XYZ file of C-alpha atoms in Angstrom:
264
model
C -36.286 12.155 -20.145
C -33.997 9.056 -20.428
C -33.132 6.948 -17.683
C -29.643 8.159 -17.227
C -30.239 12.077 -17.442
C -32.853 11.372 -14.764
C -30.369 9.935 -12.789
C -28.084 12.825 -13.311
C -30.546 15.015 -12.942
C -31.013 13.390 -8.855
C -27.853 13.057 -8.515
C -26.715 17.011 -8.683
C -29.623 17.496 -7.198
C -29.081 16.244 -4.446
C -25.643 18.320 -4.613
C -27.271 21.768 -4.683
C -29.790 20.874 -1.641
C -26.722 20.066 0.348
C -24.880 23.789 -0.979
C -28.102 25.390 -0.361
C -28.073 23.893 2.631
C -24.854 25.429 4.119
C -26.207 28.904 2.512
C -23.515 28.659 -0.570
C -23.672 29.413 -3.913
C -25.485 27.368 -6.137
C -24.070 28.387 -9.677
C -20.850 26.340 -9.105
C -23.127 23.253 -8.204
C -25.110 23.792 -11.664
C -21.646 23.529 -13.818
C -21.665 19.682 -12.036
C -24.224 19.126 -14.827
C -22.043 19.384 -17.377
C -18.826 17.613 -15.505
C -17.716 13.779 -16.118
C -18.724 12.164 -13.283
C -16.138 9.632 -12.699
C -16.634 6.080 -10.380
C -13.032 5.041 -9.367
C -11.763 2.074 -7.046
C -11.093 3.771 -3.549
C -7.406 3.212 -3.426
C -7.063 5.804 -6.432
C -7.816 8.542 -4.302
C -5.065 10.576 -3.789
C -3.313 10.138 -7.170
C -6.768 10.648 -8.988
C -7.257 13.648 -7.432
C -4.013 15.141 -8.398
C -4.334 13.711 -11.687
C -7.957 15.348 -11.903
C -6.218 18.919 -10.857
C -3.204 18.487 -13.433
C -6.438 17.657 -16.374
C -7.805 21.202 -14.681
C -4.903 23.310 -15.339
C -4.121 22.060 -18.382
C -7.793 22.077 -20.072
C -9.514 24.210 -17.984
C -12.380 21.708 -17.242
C -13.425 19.575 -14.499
C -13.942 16.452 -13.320
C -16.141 14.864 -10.066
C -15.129 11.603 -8.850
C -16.935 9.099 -6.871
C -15.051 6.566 -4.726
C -15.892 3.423 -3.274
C -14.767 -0.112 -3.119
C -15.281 -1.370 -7.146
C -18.222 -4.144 -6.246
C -20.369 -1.111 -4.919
C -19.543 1.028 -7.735
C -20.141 -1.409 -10.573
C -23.398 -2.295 -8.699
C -24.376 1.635 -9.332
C -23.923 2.068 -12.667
C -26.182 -1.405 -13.585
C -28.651 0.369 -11.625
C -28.249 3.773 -13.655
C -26.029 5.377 -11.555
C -24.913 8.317 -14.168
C -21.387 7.817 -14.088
C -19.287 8.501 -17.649
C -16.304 6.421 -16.781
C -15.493 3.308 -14.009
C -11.719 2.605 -12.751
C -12.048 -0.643 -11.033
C -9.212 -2.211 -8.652
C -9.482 -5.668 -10.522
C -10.404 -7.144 -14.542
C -13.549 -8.995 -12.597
C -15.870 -5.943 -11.865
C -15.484 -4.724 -15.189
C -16.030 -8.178 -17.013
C -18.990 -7.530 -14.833
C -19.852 -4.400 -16.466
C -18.775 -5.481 -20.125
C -21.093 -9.006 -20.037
C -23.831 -6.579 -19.252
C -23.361 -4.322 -22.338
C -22.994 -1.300 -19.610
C -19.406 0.322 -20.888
C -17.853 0.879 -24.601
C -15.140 -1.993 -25.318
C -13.575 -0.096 -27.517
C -12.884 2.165 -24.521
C -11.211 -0.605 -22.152
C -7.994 -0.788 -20.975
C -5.581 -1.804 -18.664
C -4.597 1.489 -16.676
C -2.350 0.671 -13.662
C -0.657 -2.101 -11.711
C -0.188 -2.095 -7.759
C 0.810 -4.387 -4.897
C -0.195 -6.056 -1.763
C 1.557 -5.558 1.313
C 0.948 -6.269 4.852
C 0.658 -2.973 7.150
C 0.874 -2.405 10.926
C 0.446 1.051 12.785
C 3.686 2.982 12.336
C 4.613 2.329 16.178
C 4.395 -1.182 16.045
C 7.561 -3.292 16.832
C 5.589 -6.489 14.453
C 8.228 -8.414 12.315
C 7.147 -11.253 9.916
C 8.609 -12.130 6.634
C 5.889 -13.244 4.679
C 6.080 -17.004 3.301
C 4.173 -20.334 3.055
C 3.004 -20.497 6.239
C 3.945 -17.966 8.170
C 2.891 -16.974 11.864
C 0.279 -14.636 10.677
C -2.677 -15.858 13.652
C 0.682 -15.437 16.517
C 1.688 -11.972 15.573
C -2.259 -10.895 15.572
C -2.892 -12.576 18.615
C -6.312 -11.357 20.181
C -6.479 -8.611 16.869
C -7.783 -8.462 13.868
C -6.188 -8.611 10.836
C -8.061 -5.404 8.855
C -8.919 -6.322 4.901
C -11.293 -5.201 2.677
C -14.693 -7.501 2.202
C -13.381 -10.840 0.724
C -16.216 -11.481 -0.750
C -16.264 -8.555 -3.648
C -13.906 -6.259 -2.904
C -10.533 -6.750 -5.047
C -8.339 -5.923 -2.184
C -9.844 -8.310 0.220
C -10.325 -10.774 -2.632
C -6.443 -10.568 -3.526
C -5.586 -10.142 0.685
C -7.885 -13.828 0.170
C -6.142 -15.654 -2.366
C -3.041 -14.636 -1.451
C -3.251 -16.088 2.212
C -4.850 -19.017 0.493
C -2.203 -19.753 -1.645
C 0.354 -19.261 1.367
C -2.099 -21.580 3.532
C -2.521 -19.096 6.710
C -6.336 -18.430 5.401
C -7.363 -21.057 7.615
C -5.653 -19.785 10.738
C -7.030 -15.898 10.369
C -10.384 -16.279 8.952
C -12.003 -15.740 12.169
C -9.846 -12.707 12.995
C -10.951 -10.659 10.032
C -11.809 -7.074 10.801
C -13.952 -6.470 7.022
C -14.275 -3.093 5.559
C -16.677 -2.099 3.195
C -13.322 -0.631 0.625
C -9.427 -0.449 0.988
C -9.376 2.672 2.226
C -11.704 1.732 5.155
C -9.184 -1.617 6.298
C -6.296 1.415 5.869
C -7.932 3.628 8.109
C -8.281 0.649 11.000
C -4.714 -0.150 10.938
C -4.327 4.101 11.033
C -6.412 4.551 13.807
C -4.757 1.840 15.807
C -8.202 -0.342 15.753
C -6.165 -3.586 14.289
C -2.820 -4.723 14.483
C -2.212 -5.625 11.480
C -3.886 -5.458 7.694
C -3.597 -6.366 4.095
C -3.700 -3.357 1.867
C -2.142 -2.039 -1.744
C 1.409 -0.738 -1.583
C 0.151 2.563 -2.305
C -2.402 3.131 0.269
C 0.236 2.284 2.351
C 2.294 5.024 0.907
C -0.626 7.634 1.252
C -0.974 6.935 5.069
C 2.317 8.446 7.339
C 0.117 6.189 10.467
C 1.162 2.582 9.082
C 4.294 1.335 8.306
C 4.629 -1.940 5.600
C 5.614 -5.185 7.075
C 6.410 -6.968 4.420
C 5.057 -7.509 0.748
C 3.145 -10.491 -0.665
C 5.041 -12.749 -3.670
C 3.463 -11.343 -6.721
C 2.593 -14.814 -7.386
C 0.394 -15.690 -4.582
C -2.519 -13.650 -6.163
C -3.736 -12.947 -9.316
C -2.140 -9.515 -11.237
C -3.108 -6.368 -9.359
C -4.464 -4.678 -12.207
C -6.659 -1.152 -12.277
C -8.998 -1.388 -16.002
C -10.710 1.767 -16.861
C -13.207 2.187 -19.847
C -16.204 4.838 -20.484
C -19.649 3.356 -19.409
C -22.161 2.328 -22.589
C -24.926 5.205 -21.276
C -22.263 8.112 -21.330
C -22.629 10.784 -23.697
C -20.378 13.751 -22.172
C -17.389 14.663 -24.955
C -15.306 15.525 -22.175
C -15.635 11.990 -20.835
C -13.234 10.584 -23.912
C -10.853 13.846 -22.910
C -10.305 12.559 -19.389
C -9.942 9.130 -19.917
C -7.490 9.900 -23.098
C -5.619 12.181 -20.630
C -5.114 9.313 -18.348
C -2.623 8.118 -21.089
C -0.619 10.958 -21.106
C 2.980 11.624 -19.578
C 1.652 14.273 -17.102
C -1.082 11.475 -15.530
C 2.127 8.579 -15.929
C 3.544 10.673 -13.507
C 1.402 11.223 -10.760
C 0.408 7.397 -11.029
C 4.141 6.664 -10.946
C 4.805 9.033 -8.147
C 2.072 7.398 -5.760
C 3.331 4.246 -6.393
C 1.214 2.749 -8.896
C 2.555 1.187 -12.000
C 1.279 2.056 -15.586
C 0.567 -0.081 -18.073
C 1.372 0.417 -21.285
């Protein structure tokens, strides 16, 4: 048995303990054999999922989805983690992937653009108009300013640069409430944890809790963009039907509805 089936073989197995588990049935577990397992960036959520139900009702088949911040994920499939496709939330974690001979060129491209904007719990009276040095560390005060991990993460590595570039990095660098994904900084600004955070536009949009405070000059970071390819170990024909679905109209949609831009 290879490697990667071996993997895949763990991997729903671990699936049916948990359904067995909670005393449910097992035969819908077994079809997860069969399904594309697919790793995307965690800000995808929402529109992947809808985008995963549209593929469903217009093919009939299934998809499961993995998400996590796109250093974690990328540092799965190098160690045989069985997925059949990787979304990342920047071109670095897949150049990661690609100079490793783990996903099909020929299969890479540039899916989606986003933004990043600075968020504050949807009750919060906070007013700054972001600029070259702007009073980030006053209106945080004794918070934190929520971002995803700097170090790997794409949002926290953009949320970086950008304050960089804008030379407040300095000033806030000590005040950094670090999340293990996007979704994670999201949720501390949500729950009222941090006053303020640096997210994507369309997290933003996904959460009623926060409200945007202002958004960061598309210059002061490098291109927000979302590359997508099929990984080198996956076999699964239906694999090549999802991600070509990604291209078409009815995916553009949902993207563009949540806020994301496509690239075409």
């Amino acid at each position: 048995m290879s490697l990667r089936n071996e993997n895949r073989r763990r991997f729903v197995a671990s699936l049916m303990a948990g359904v067995v588990a909670l005393g449910l049935m097992v035969a819908p577990v077994m079809a997860l054999a069969a399904d594309p397992i697919i790793f995307a960036a965690a800000s995808l959520k929402n529109a992947l999922d809808d985008v995963a139900k549209a593929y469903e009702a217009k093919t009939g088949h299934k998809v499961t989805i993995s998400y996590a911040g796109s250093s974690a994920l990328a540092k799965q499939i190098e160690q045989g983690a069985p997925a059949d496709i990787f979304i990342s939330a920047d071109l670095d974690w897949m150049d990661y992937l690609a100079n490793k001979n783990l996903i099909k060129n020929d299969t890479r491209r540039n899916l989606l653009g986003n933004k990043l904007v600075l968020v504050a719990p949807a009750d919060s009276s906070v007013s700054l108009k972001i600029a070259p040095g702007f009073a980030l560390a006053k209106a945080l005060g004794d918070g934190k300013l929520a971002v995803a991990d700097p170090a790997s993460v794409p949002a926290g590595k953009y949320a970086k640069a950008s304050l960089e570039k804008l030379g407040v990095w300095d000033s806030v660098k000590d005040k950094l409430a670090q999340a293990e994904n996007v979704r994670a900084a999201l949720a501390f600004i949500a729950q009222g944890e941090a006053p303020l955070g640096i997210v994507y536009q369309t997290d933003a949009a996904a959460e009623p809790k926060v409200k945007v405070v202002d958004t960061f000059p598309a210059d002061s970071h490098a291109p927000i963009i979302y590359p997508v390819a099929q990984t080198a170990s996956s076999t699964n024909p239906d694999a090549a039907a999802f991600l070509q679905f990604l291209g078409t109209e009815d995916a553009h949609k949902v993207f563009e509805g949540q806020g994301f831009e496509v690239l075409k």
